[in-house]
PDB file of C-alpha atoms in Angstrom:
ATOM      1  CA  MET D   1      51.282  20.987 -90.943  1.00  0.00           C
ATOM      2  CA  ALA D   2      53.774  18.331 -89.853  1.00  0.00           C
ATOM      3  CA  HIS D   3      54.872  17.803 -93.462  1.00  0.00           C
ATOM      4  CA  ALA D   4      55.095  21.555 -94.062  1.00  0.00           C
ATOM      5  CA  LEU D   5      57.434  21.910 -91.089  1.00  0.00           C
ATOM      6  CA  LEU D   6      59.893  19.214 -92.199  1.00  0.00           C
ATOM      7  CA  PRO D   7      62.124  21.644 -94.144  1.00  0.00           C
ATOM      8  CA  CYS D   8      61.563  24.365 -91.521  1.00  0.00           C
ATOM      9  CA  PRO D   9      64.108  27.113 -92.246  1.00  0.00           C
ATOM     10  CA  THR D  10      65.298  29.655 -89.742  1.00  0.00           C
ATOM     11  CA  LEU D  11      62.848  32.476 -89.142  1.00  0.00           C
ATOM     12  CA  ARG D  12      65.449  35.079 -88.334  1.00  0.00           C
ATOM     13  CA  ARG D  13      64.380  36.822 -91.568  1.00  0.00           C
ATOM     14  CA  PRO D  14      60.676  36.933 -92.400  1.00  0.00           C
ATOM     15  CA  GLN D  15      61.283  36.395 -96.108  1.00  0.00           C
ATOM     16  CA  ASP D  16      62.601  32.917 -95.353  1.00  0.00           C
ATOM     17  CA  ILE D  17      59.080  31.491 -95.628  1.00  0.00           C
ATOM     18  CA  ASP D  18      56.651  32.452 -98.375  1.00  0.00           C
ATOM     19  CA  PHE D  19      53.132  31.244 -99.061  1.00  0.00           C
ATOM     20  CA  ALA D  20      54.359  29.431-102.189  1.00  0.00           C
ATOM     21  CA  ASP D  21      56.907  27.425-100.180  1.00  0.00           C
ATOM     22  CA  PHE D  22      54.306  25.361 -98.314  1.00  0.00           C
ATOM     23  CA  THR D  23      50.982  23.767 -99.167  1.00  0.00           C
ATOM     24  CA  LEU D  24      48.381  22.580 -96.690  1.00  0.00           C
ATOM     25  CA  PRO D  25      45.918  20.771 -98.984  1.00  0.00           C
ATOM     26  CA  THR D  26      43.603  19.634 -96.177  1.00  0.00           C
ATOM     27  CA  LEU D  27      43.796  22.853 -94.155  1.00  0.00           C
ATOM     28  CA  SER D  28      44.263  25.891 -96.408  1.00  0.00           C
ATOM     29  CA  ASP D  29      40.604  26.240 -97.409  1.00  0.00           C
ATOM     30  CA  SER D  30      39.528  26.233 -93.755  1.00  0.00           C
ATOM     31  CA  LEU D  31      42.176  28.818 -92.880  1.00  0.00           C
ATOM     32  CA  LEU D  32      41.100  31.088 -95.730  1.00  0.00           C
ATOM     33  CA  GLU D  33      37.486  30.709 -94.632  1.00  0.00           C
ATOM     34  CA  ALA D  34      38.456  31.714 -91.081  1.00  0.00           C
ATOM     35  CA  GLY D  35      40.062  34.848 -92.465  1.00  0.00           C
ATOM     36  CA  GLN D  36      36.969  35.736 -94.479  1.00  0.00           C
ATOM     37  CA  GLU D  37      34.772  35.235 -91.411  1.00  0.00           C
ATOM     38  CA  ALA D  38      36.956  37.591 -89.383  1.00  0.00           C
ATOM     39  CA  GLN D  39      37.103  40.228 -92.116  1.00  0.00           C
ATOM     40  CA  PHE D  40      33.597  40.154 -93.543  1.00  0.00           C
ATOM     41  CA  GLY D  41      31.473  37.995 -91.218  1.00  0.00           C
ATOM     42  CA  ARG D  42      31.010  38.055 -87.467  1.00  0.00           C
ATOM     43  CA  GLY D  43      34.459  39.615 -86.953  1.00  0.00           C
ATOM     44  CA  TRP D  44      36.285  36.715 -85.297  1.00  0.00           C
ATOM     45  CA  SER D  45      37.301  33.093 -85.802  1.00  0.00           C
ATOM     46  CA  LEU D  46      38.632  30.467 -83.406  1.00  0.00           C
ATOM     47  CA  ILE D  47      40.782  27.520 -84.485  1.00  0.00           C
ATOM     48  CA  ARG D  48      41.654  24.771 -82.027  1.00  0.00           C
ATOM     49  CA  GLY D  49      44.067  21.881 -81.948  1.00  0.00           C
ATOM     50  CA  VAL D  50      47.361  23.209 -83.330  1.00  0.00           C
ATOM     51  CA  PRO D  51      49.720  20.655 -81.673  1.00  0.00           C
ATOM     52  CA  VAL D  52      52.179  23.201 -80.305  1.00  0.00           C
ATOM     53  CA  TRP D  53      53.283  20.780 -77.577  1.00  0.00           C
ATOM     54  CA  ARG D  54      54.933  18.603 -80.245  1.00  0.00           C
ATOM     55  CA  TYR D  55      57.000  21.416 -81.712  1.00  0.00           C
ATOM     56  CA  SER D  56      60.254  23.108 -80.859  1.00  0.00           C
ATOM     57  CA  ARG D  57      60.070  26.883 -80.442  1.00  0.00           C
ATOM     58  CA  GLN D  58      61.401  27.302 -83.984  1.00  0.00           C
ATOM     59  CA  GLN D  59      58.681  25.010 -85.314  1.00  0.00           C
ATOM     60  CA  GLN D  60      55.994  26.813 -83.304  1.00  0.00           C
ATOM     61  CA  LEU D  61      57.026  30.089 -84.902  1.00  0.00           C
ATOM     62  CA  ALA D  62      57.174  28.511 -88.362  1.00  0.00           C
ATOM     63  CA  ALA D  63      53.757  26.885 -87.966  1.00  0.00           C
ATOM     64  CA  TYR D  64      52.205  30.164 -86.850  1.00  0.00           C
ATOM     65  CA  TRP D  65      53.881  32.089 -89.651  1.00  0.00           C
ATOM     66  CA  ILE D  66      52.438  29.611 -92.172  1.00  0.00           C
ATOM     67  CA  LEU D  67      48.953  30.060 -90.689  1.00  0.00           C
ATOM     68  CA  GLY D  68      49.314  33.831 -90.852  1.00  0.00           C
ATOM     69  CA  LEU D  69      50.316  33.778 -94.509  1.00  0.00           C
ATOM     70  CA  HIS D  70      46.763  32.665 -95.276  1.00  0.00           C
ATOM     71  CA  TRP D  71      45.369  35.847 -93.711  1.00  0.00           C
ATOM     72  CA  GLY D  72      47.654  38.655 -94.800  1.00  0.00           C
ATOM     73  CA  ARG D  73      51.050  40.301 -94.604  1.00  0.00           C
ATOM     74  CA  ALA D  74      52.591  40.386 -91.127  1.00  0.00           C
ATOM     75  CA  VAL D  75      53.540  43.890 -89.968  1.00  0.00           C
ATOM     76  CA  PRO D  76      55.926  45.013 -87.179  1.00  0.00           C
ATOM     77  CA  GLN D  77      54.410  45.226 -83.711  1.00  0.00           C
ATOM     78  CA  ASN D  78      56.939  47.381 -81.871  1.00  0.00           C
ATOM     79  CA  ALA D  79      60.016  49.568 -82.206  1.00  0.00           C
ATOM     80  CA  SER D  80      62.192  46.443 -82.375  1.00  0.00           C
ATOM     81  CA  GLY D  81      60.505  45.292 -85.589  1.00  0.00           C
ATOM     82  CA  HIS D  82      59.011  42.067 -84.195  1.00  0.00           C
ATOM     83  CA  LEU D  83      56.766  40.389 -86.766  1.00  0.00           C
ATOM     84  CA  ILE D  84      55.667  37.731 -84.290  1.00  0.00           C
ATOM     85  CA  GLY D  85      55.192  39.093 -80.794  1.00  0.00           C
ATOM     86  CA  HIS D  86      55.372  37.222 -77.503  1.00  0.00           C
ATOM     87  CA  ILE D  87      52.513  37.888 -75.079  1.00  0.00           C
ATOM     88  CA  LYS D  88      54.070  36.937 -71.769  1.00  0.00           C
ATOM     89  CA  ASP D  89      54.730  38.392 -68.324  1.00  0.00           C
ATOM     90  CA  ILE D  90      58.413  39.330 -68.278  1.00  0.00           C
ATOM     91  CA  GLY D  91      58.248  41.443 -65.156  1.00  0.00           C
ATOM     92  CA  HIS D  92      57.538  44.898 -66.552  1.00  0.00           C
ATOM     93  CA  ASP D  93      55.777  47.295 -64.195  1.00  0.00           C
ATOM     94  CA  PRO D  94      52.098  47.650 -65.182  1.00  0.00           C
ATOM     95  CA  LYS D  95      51.851  50.856 -63.126  1.00  0.00           C
ATOM     96  CA  ASN D  96      54.328  52.584 -65.416  1.00  0.00           C
ATOM     97  CA  PRO D  97      52.111  54.313 -67.999  1.00  0.00           C
ATOM     98  CA  LEU D  98      54.672  53.675 -70.750  1.00  0.00           C
ATOM     99  CA  THR D  99      54.710  49.907 -70.152  1.00  0.00           C
ATOM    100  CA  ARG D 100      53.181  47.666 -72.800  1.00  0.00           C
ATOM    101  CA  LEU D 101      50.683  45.650 -70.764  1.00  0.00           C
ATOM    102  CA  TYR D 102      51.204  42.526 -72.873  1.00  0.00           C
ATOM    103  CA  ALA D 103      54.589  42.154 -71.111  1.00  0.00           C
ATOM    104  CA  THR D 104      52.904  42.047 -67.674  1.00  0.00           C
ATOM    105  CA  ASN D 105      50.329  39.903 -65.878  1.00  0.00           C
ATOM    106  CA  ALA D 106      47.921  42.813 -65.407  1.00  0.00           C
ATOM    107  CA  ALA D 107      44.460  43.014 -66.921  1.00  0.00           C
ATOM    108  CA  GLN D 108      44.153  44.717 -70.298  1.00  0.00           C
ATOM    109  CA  PRO D 109      40.851  46.592 -70.636  1.00  0.00           C
ATOM    110  CA  TRP D 110      38.753  46.525 -73.796  1.00  0.00           C
ATOM    111  CA  HIS D 111      40.687  47.888 -76.764  1.00  0.00           C
ATOM    112  CA  ASN D 112      41.766  47.524 -80.372  1.00  0.00           C
ATOM    113  CA  ASP D 113      45.411  46.910 -81.180  1.00  0.00           C
ATOM    114  CA  GLY D 114      45.788  49.892 -83.501  1.00  0.00           C
ATOM    115  CA  PRO D 115      48.154  49.377 -86.458  1.00  0.00           C
ATOM    116  CA  ALA D 116      46.616  46.222 -87.986  1.00  0.00           C
ATOM    117  CA  ASP D 117      43.565  45.026 -89.892  1.00  0.00           C
ATOM    118  CA  LEU D 118      43.578  41.561 -88.326  1.00  0.00           C
ATOM    119  CA  VAL D 119      44.950  40.520 -84.933  1.00  0.00           C
ATOM    120  CA  SER D 120      45.762  36.889 -84.173  1.00  0.00           C
ATOM    121  CA  LEU D 121      46.946  35.007 -81.091  1.00  0.00           C
ATOM    122  CA  LEU D 122      48.295  31.458 -80.810  1.00  0.00           C
ATOM    123  CA  CYS D 123      48.302  30.028 -77.284  1.00  0.00           C
ATOM    124  CA  LEU D 124      51.423  28.036 -76.409  1.00  0.00           C
ATOM    125  CA  SER D 125      50.527  27.600 -72.721  1.00  0.00           C
ATOM    126  CA  ASP D 126      48.060  29.056 -70.244  1.00  0.00           C
ATOM    127  CA  ALA D 127      48.453  30.507 -66.763  1.00  0.00           C
ATOM    128  CA  GLU D 128      48.079  28.816 -63.409  1.00  0.00           C
ATOM    129  CA  GLU D 129      45.116  31.084 -62.729  1.00  0.00           C
ATOM    130  CA  GLY D 130      43.198  33.740 -64.661  1.00  0.00           C
ATOM    131  CA  GLY D 131      44.153  35.229 -68.006  1.00  0.00           C
ATOM    132  CA  ASP D 132      40.749  34.870 -69.631  1.00  0.00           C
ATOM    133  CA  SER D 133      40.272  36.399 -73.075  1.00  0.00           C
ATOM    134  CA  GLY D 134      37.251  38.462 -74.068  1.00  0.00           C
ATOM    135  CA  TRP D 135      35.828  39.584 -77.399  1.00  0.00           C
ATOM    136  CA  SER D 136      33.193  42.240 -77.947  1.00  0.00           C
ATOM    137  CA  SER D 137      31.521  43.709 -81.011  1.00  0.00           C
ATOM    138  CA  SER D 138      32.627  47.311 -81.390  1.00  0.00           C
ATOM    139  CA  ILE D 139      29.916  47.764 -84.030  1.00  0.00           C
ATOM    140  CA  SER D 140      27.239  46.717 -81.531  1.00  0.00           C
ATOM    141  CA  VAL D 141      28.770  49.028 -78.920  1.00  0.00           C
ATOM    142  CA  HIS D 142      28.486  51.867 -81.435  1.00  0.00           C
ATOM    143  CA  ASN D 143      24.863  51.028 -82.213  1.00  0.00           C
ATOM    144  CA  GLU D 144      23.891  50.907 -78.550  1.00  0.00           C
ATOM    145  CA  ILE D 145      25.613  54.228 -77.773  1.00  0.00           C
ATOM    146  CA  LEU D 146      23.846  55.772 -80.759  1.00  0.00           C
ATOM    147  CA  ARG D 147      20.525  54.509 -79.373  1.00  0.00           C
ATOM    148  CA  ARG D 148      21.118  55.512 -75.741  1.00  0.00           C
ATOM    149  CA  ALA D 149      23.216  58.659 -76.042  1.00  0.00           C
ATOM    150  CA  PRO D 150      23.464  60.096 -79.569  1.00  0.00           C
ATOM    151  CA  HIS D 151      25.381  63.109 -78.256  1.00  0.00           C
ATOM    152  CA  LEU D 152      28.132  60.751 -77.030  1.00  0.00           C
ATOM    153  CA  ALA D 153      28.137  58.892 -80.346  1.00  0.00           C
ATOM    154  CA  ALA D 154      28.739  62.234 -82.049  1.00  0.00           C
ATOM    155  CA  LEU D 155      31.569  62.994 -79.617  1.00  0.00           C
ATOM    156  CA  LEU D 156      33.176  59.597 -80.307  1.00  0.00           C
ATOM    157  CA  ALA D 157      33.044  60.376 -84.031  1.00  0.00           C
ATOM    158  CA  GLY D 158      35.045  63.546 -83.427  1.00  0.00           C
ATOM    159  CA  PRO D 159      38.742  64.069 -82.627  1.00  0.00           C
ATOM    160  CA  TRP D 160      40.386  61.877 -79.960  1.00  0.00           C
ATOM    161  CA  PHE D 161      44.087  61.993 -79.194  1.00  0.00           C
ATOM    162  CA  PHE D 162      46.092  58.770 -79.054  1.00  0.00           C
ATOM    163  CA  ASP D 163      49.526  58.486 -77.412  1.00  0.00           C
ATOM    164  CA  ARG D 164      52.371  56.649 -79.180  1.00  0.00           C
ATOM    165  CA  LYS D 165      54.114  55.774 -75.885  1.00  0.00           C
ATOM    166  CA  THR D 166      57.820  55.286 -76.694  1.00  0.00           C
ATOM    167  CA  GLU D 167      57.320  54.216 -80.325  1.00  0.00           C
ATOM    168  CA  VAL D 168      57.470  57.454 -82.294  1.00  0.00           C
ATOM    169  CA  PRO D 169      58.293  57.264 -86.029  1.00  0.00           C
ATOM    170  CA  GLU D 170      60.807  59.757 -87.351  1.00  0.00           C
ATOM    171  CA  GLY D 171      59.253  63.145 -88.032  1.00  0.00           C
ATOM    172  CA  LYS D 172      56.072  62.384 -86.090  1.00  0.00           C
ATOM    173  CA  LYS D 173      54.674  63.797 -82.872  1.00  0.00           C
ATOM    174  CA  PRO D 174      54.383  61.473 -79.842  1.00  0.00           C
ATOM    175  CA  PHE D 175      50.594  61.524 -80.284  1.00  0.00           C
ATOM    176  CA  PHE D 176      48.101  61.648 -83.126  1.00  0.00           C
ATOM    177  CA  GLU D 177      44.425  62.355 -83.699  1.00  0.00           C
ATOM    178  CA  ILE D 178      41.881  59.738 -84.780  1.00  0.00           C
ATOM    179  CA  PRO D 179      38.168  59.349 -84.014  1.00  0.00           C
ATOM    180  CA  VAL D 180      36.831  56.325 -82.173  1.00  0.00           C
ATOM    181  CA  PHE D 181      33.984  55.918 -84.678  1.00  0.00           C
ATOM    182  CA  ASN D 182      35.059  56.233 -88.315  1.00  0.00           C
ATOM    183  CA  TYR D 183      32.506  56.192 -91.161  1.00  0.00           C
ATOM    184  CA  HIS D 184      33.976  55.697 -94.636  1.00  0.00           C
ATOM    185  CA  LYS D 185      32.594  54.351 -97.919  1.00  0.00           C
ATOM    186  CA  GLY D 186      29.799  52.444 -96.248  1.00  0.00           C
ATOM    187  CA  TYR D 187      31.952  50.954 -93.471  1.00  0.00           C
ATOM    188  CA  LEU D 188      32.112  51.729 -89.766  1.00  0.00           C
ATOM    189  CA  SER D 189      35.598  51.125 -88.329  1.00  0.00           C
ATOM    190  CA  VAL D 190      36.206  51.519 -84.607  1.00  0.00           C
ATOM    191  CA  ASN D 191      39.520  52.384 -82.951  1.00  0.00           C
ATOM    192  CA  TYR D 192      39.449  52.479 -79.149  1.00  0.00           C
ATOM    193  CA  SER D 193      41.883  52.300 -76.234  1.00  0.00           C
ATOM    194  CA  ASP D 194      41.128  54.453 -73.214  1.00  0.00           C
ATOM    195  CA  ASN D 195      44.612  53.941 -71.726  1.00  0.00           C
ATOM    196  CA  TYR D 196      46.135  55.747 -74.700  1.00  0.00           C
ATOM    197  CA  TYR D 197      43.646  58.615 -74.500  1.00  0.00           C
ATOM    198  CA  HIS D 198      44.496  59.161 -70.845  1.00  0.00           C
ATOM    199  CA  LEU D 199      48.231  58.936 -71.532  1.00  0.00           C
ATOM    200  CA  SER D 200      48.012  61.553 -74.282  1.00  0.00           C
ATOM    201  CA  GLN D 201      47.122  64.084 -71.578  1.00  0.00           C
ATOM    202  CA  ARG D 202      50.810  64.304 -70.652  1.00  0.00           C
ATOM    203  CA  HIS D 203      51.408  66.417 -73.786  1.00  0.00           C
ATOM    204  CA  ALA D 204      50.749  70.136 -73.478  1.00  0.00           C
ATOM    205  CA  GLU D 205      49.476  70.343 -77.074  1.00  0.00           C
ATOM    206  CA  VAL D 206      46.701  67.807 -76.499  1.00  0.00           C
ATOM    207  CA  PRO D 207      43.316  69.234 -75.434  1.00  0.00           C
ATOM    208  CA  LYS D 208      42.169  68.119 -72.009  1.00  0.00           C
ATOM    209  CA  LEU D 209      39.570  65.381 -71.745  1.00  0.00           C
ATOM    210  CA  THR D 210      36.231  66.791 -70.620  1.00  0.00           C
ATOM    211  CA  ALA D 211      33.597  65.317 -68.333  1.00  0.00           C
ATOM    212  CA  GLU D 212      31.711  64.319 -71.471  1.00  0.00           C
ATOM    213  CA  HIS D 213      34.753  62.428 -72.796  1.00  0.00           C
ATOM    214  CA  HIS D 214      34.938  60.498 -69.535  1.00  0.00           C
ATOM    215  CA  GLU D 215      31.208  59.795 -69.696  1.00  0.00           C
ATOM    216  CA  ALA D 216      31.621  58.425 -73.229  1.00  0.00           C
ATOM    217  CA  MET D 217      34.467  56.128 -72.158  1.00  0.00           C
ATOM    218  CA  ARG D 218      32.511  54.861 -69.157  1.00  0.00           C
ATOM    219  CA  LEU D 219      29.530  53.980 -71.322  1.00  0.00           C
ATOM    220  CA  PHE D 220      31.727  52.428 -74.007  1.00  0.00           C
ATOM    221  CA  ASN D 221      33.493  50.192 -71.467  1.00  0.00           C
ATOM    222  CA  GLU D 222      30.247  49.265 -69.730  1.00  0.00           C
ATOM    223  CA  LEU D 223      28.648  48.148 -72.988  1.00  0.00           C
ATOM    224  CA  ALA D 224      31.731  46.330 -74.259  1.00  0.00           C
ATOM    225  CA  SER D 225      31.998  44.269 -71.086  1.00  0.00           C
ATOM    226  CA  GLY D 226      28.301  43.433 -70.826  1.00  0.00           C
ATOM    227  CA  PRO D 227      27.183  39.833 -71.428  1.00  0.00           C
ATOM    228  CA  GLU D 228      24.859  40.901 -74.257  1.00  0.00           C
ATOM    229  CA  LEU D 229      27.712  42.127 -76.467  1.00  0.00           C
ATOM    230  CA  SER D 230      30.729  40.080 -75.348  1.00  0.00           C
ATOM    231  CA  LEU D 231      31.980  36.585 -74.679  1.00  0.00           C
ATOM    232  CA  ARG D 232      34.884  35.361 -72.573  1.00  0.00           C
ATOM    233  CA  MET D 233      36.957  32.212 -72.574  1.00  0.00           C
ATOM    234  CA  VAL D 234      40.367  30.904 -71.565  1.00  0.00           C
ATOM    235  CA  LEU D 235      42.625  30.166 -74.521  1.00  0.00           C
ATOM    236  CA  ARG D 236      44.291  26.766 -74.161  1.00  0.00           C
ATOM    237  CA  ALA D 237      47.450  25.448 -75.784  1.00  0.00           C
ATOM    238  CA  GLY D 238      46.865  25.093 -79.526  1.00  0.00           C
ATOM    239  CA  ASP D 239      44.037  27.652 -79.743  1.00  0.00           C
ATOM    240  CA  VAL D 240      44.289  30.361 -82.398  1.00  0.00           C
ATOM    241  CA  GLN D 241      42.084  33.447 -82.333  1.00  0.00           C
ATOM    242  CA  LEU D 242      41.685  35.761 -85.307  1.00  0.00           C
ATOM    243  CA  LEU D 243      39.895  39.108 -84.919  1.00  0.00           C
ATOM    244  CA  SER D 244      39.005  42.037 -87.117  1.00  0.00           C
ATOM    245  CA  ASN D 245      40.686  45.005 -85.488  1.00  0.00           C
ATOM    246  CA  HIS D 246      38.020  47.280 -86.971  1.00  0.00           C
ATOM    247  CA  THR D 247      34.896  45.517 -85.701  1.00  0.00           C
ATOM    248  CA  CYS D 248      36.021  43.606 -82.591  1.00  0.00           C
ATOM    249  CA  LEU D 249      37.422  44.707 -79.252  1.00  0.00           C
ATOM    250  CA  HIS D 250      39.418  42.365 -77.075  1.00  0.00           C
ATOM    251  CA  TYR D 251      40.268  42.074 -73.400  1.00  0.00           C
ATOM    252  CA  ARG D 252      42.664  40.101 -71.220  1.00  0.00           C
ATOM    253  CA  GLY D 253      42.078  39.324 -67.557  1.00  0.00           C
ATOM    254  CA  ALA D 254      44.805  39.499 -64.917  1.00  0.00           C
ATOM    255  CA  PHE D 255      46.580  36.212 -64.309  1.00  0.00           C
ATOM    256  CA  ARG D 256      49.032  34.367 -62.087  1.00  0.00           C
ATOM    257  CA  ASP D 257      51.789  32.134 -63.440  1.00  0.00           C
ATOM    258  CA  SER D 258      53.505  29.253 -61.682  1.00  0.00           C
ATOM    259  CA  PRO D 259      56.632  27.241 -62.533  1.00  0.00           C
ATOM    260  CA  ALA D 260      54.393  24.582 -64.084  1.00  0.00           C
ATOM    261  CA  HIS D 261      51.969  26.929 -65.870  1.00  0.00           C
ATOM    262  CA  THR D 262      53.293  30.060 -67.584  1.00  0.00           C
ATOM    263  CA  ARG D 263      50.960  31.986 -69.869  1.00  0.00           C
ATOM    264  CA  HIS D 264      52.649  32.431 -73.249  1.00  0.00           C
ATOM    265  CA  LEU D 265      50.987  33.420 -76.504  1.00  0.00           C
ATOM    266  CA  LEU D 266      52.296  34.422 -79.905  1.00  0.00           C
ATOM    267  CA  ARG D 267      50.763  37.364 -81.760  1.00  0.00           C
ATOM    268  CA  LEU D 268      50.491  38.417 -85.395  1.00  0.00           C
ATOM    269  CA  TRP D 269      49.342  41.765 -86.746  1.00  0.00           C
ATOM    270  CA  LEU D 270      48.172  41.255 -90.319  1.00  0.00           C
ATOM    271  CA  SER D 271      47.363  43.374 -93.361  1.00  0.00           C
ATOM    272  CA  PRO D 272      45.193  41.477 -95.888  1.00  0.00           C
ATOM    273  CA  PRO D 273      45.218  42.716 -99.501  1.00  0.00           C
ATOM    274  CA  ASN D 274      41.394  42.743 -99.677  1.00  0.00           C
ATOM    275  CA  ASP D 275      40.457  44.470 -96.432  1.00  0.00           C
ATOM    276  CA  ARG D 276      38.013  47.332 -96.049  1.00  0.00           C
ATOM    277  CA  PRO D 277      38.726  50.915 -97.149  1.00  0.00           C
ATOM    278  CA  LEU D 278      39.830  53.190 -94.318  1.00  0.00           C
ATOM    279  CA  PRO D 279      39.695  56.996 -94.100  1.00  0.00           C
ATOM    280  CA  GLU D 280      42.899  58.974 -94.490  1.00  0.00           C
ATOM    281  CA  CYS D 281      43.146  59.658 -90.739  1.00  0.00           C
ATOM    282  CA  TYR D 282      44.152  55.995 -90.322  1.00  0.00           C
ATOM    283  CA  ALA D 283      47.444  56.728 -92.078  1.00  0.00           C
ATOM    284  CA  GLU D 284      48.701  58.038 -88.715  1.00  0.00           C
ATOM    285  CA  ILE D 285      48.181  54.671 -87.060  1.00  0.00           C
ATOM    286  CA  MET D 286      48.796  52.501 -90.147  1.00  0.00           C
ATOM    287  CA  ALA D 287      52.420  53.483 -90.851  1.00  0.00           C
ATOM    288  CA  GLY D 288      51.572  56.212 -93.337  1.00  0.00           C
ATOM    289  CA  SER D 289      49.309  54.274 -95.718  1.00  0.00           C
ATOM    290  CA  VAL D 290      45.648  53.305 -95.934  1.00  0.00           C
ATOM    291  CA  VAL D 291      46.122  51.022 -98.967  1.00  0.00           C
ATOM    292  CA  PRO D 292      44.897  47.483 -98.138  1.00  0.00           C
ATOM    293  CA  GLY D 293      47.773  45.028 -97.954  1.00  0.00           C
ATOM    294  CA  LYS D 294      50.349  47.815 -97.679  1.00  0.00           C
ATOM    295  CA  ARG D 295      49.262  49.456 -94.445  1.00  0.00           C
ATOM    296  CA  GLY D 296      49.862  48.794 -90.778  1.00  0.00           C
ATOM    297  CA  GLY D 297      52.600  48.174 -88.274  1.00  0.00           C
ATOM    298  CA  ILE D 298      54.944  50.254 -86.169  1.00  0.00           C
ATOM    299  CA  ILE D 299      57.736  51.423 -88.442  1.00  0.00           C
ATOM    300  CA  ILE D 300      60.744  52.945 -86.684  1.00  0.00           C
ATOM    301  CA  GLN D 301      63.849  54.028 -88.585  1.00  0.00           C
ATOM    302  CA  GLY D 302      66.703  51.560 -88.143  1.00  0.00           C
ATOM    303  CA  ALA D 303      64.509  48.662 -86.970  1.00  0.00           C
ATOM    304  CA  THR D 304      64.914  45.540 -89.107  1.00  0.00           C
ATOM    305  CA  PRO D 305      61.894  43.215 -89.222  1.00  0.00           C
ATOM    306  CA  ASN D 306      62.665  40.057 -87.258  1.00  0.00           C
ATOM    307  CA  ILE D 307      61.078  37.217 -85.318  1.00  0.00           C
ATOM    308  CA  PRO D 308      62.508  36.634 -81.822  1.00  0.00           C
ATOM    309  CA  GLU D 309      62.383  33.137 -80.386  1.00  0.00           C
ATOM    310  CA  GLU D 310      61.577  34.374 -76.865  1.00  0.00           C
ATOM    311  CA  ALA D 311      59.888  37.329 -75.204  1.00  0.00           C
ATOM    312  CA  GLU D 312      62.051  40.442 -74.994  1.00  0.00           C
TER     313      GLU D 312
END
């Protein structure tokens, strides 16, 4: 990695670095294996020891970009076109329902990230207190709901309405419809975020959540957070997590920063060319396409893909 970073170009434009520009002869095979494990194995991989403390911010971004190139095409994460996101408390109000919780220090309940096949985080520094990360198998959650409450499993396989917050593509409504449980060509893909279901209720066109919907969400959250189906850890500087967005849920605990310890992570949303087939309803959340390698991201007219050096 150190040799790959020597000619480190500016990352203001994502096309500045391509997979062919850098070789990691002692690392690439392990990175590709981590991607395969996340996509087709247990659903997640953890890599430790990226020496981020040795790098400038520009080098940290370049190193992470190079890692991500092994796993897929990076897609925009917000209306500003950010291809690498900054997960950091920048003082946004978590009580505002339109706030993106990754820009606060509040807890983020169990969820998928939406417009990506793979989700990755690189920890630059951890908090003074709290900020634990959790992973849970959404496939196991599905199986347990099917065993305990098949009527709720059927409900979760039906229509659920998902709010777009402030990131509405041209010509689209500020909400869309997608099931939580999606069965397609032999695959089960799960898309879940109860915050967005609740927020969709602000739109008159969206049907009201029923008592049964709330029961389904309560059971889903209870199972996802249980010790049988989840694990939790604190990401330390140099840790990289890679998750399948279709088979793994993730969680972030509330945290407290200090001048000496500020939690700061980088995030990639990735679209691998060989990922699973998805049903057509995913086009609403995957920027209009379900074609592997060409789907995903938040695409807003006028937003140029870019990589900011700091949280915005």
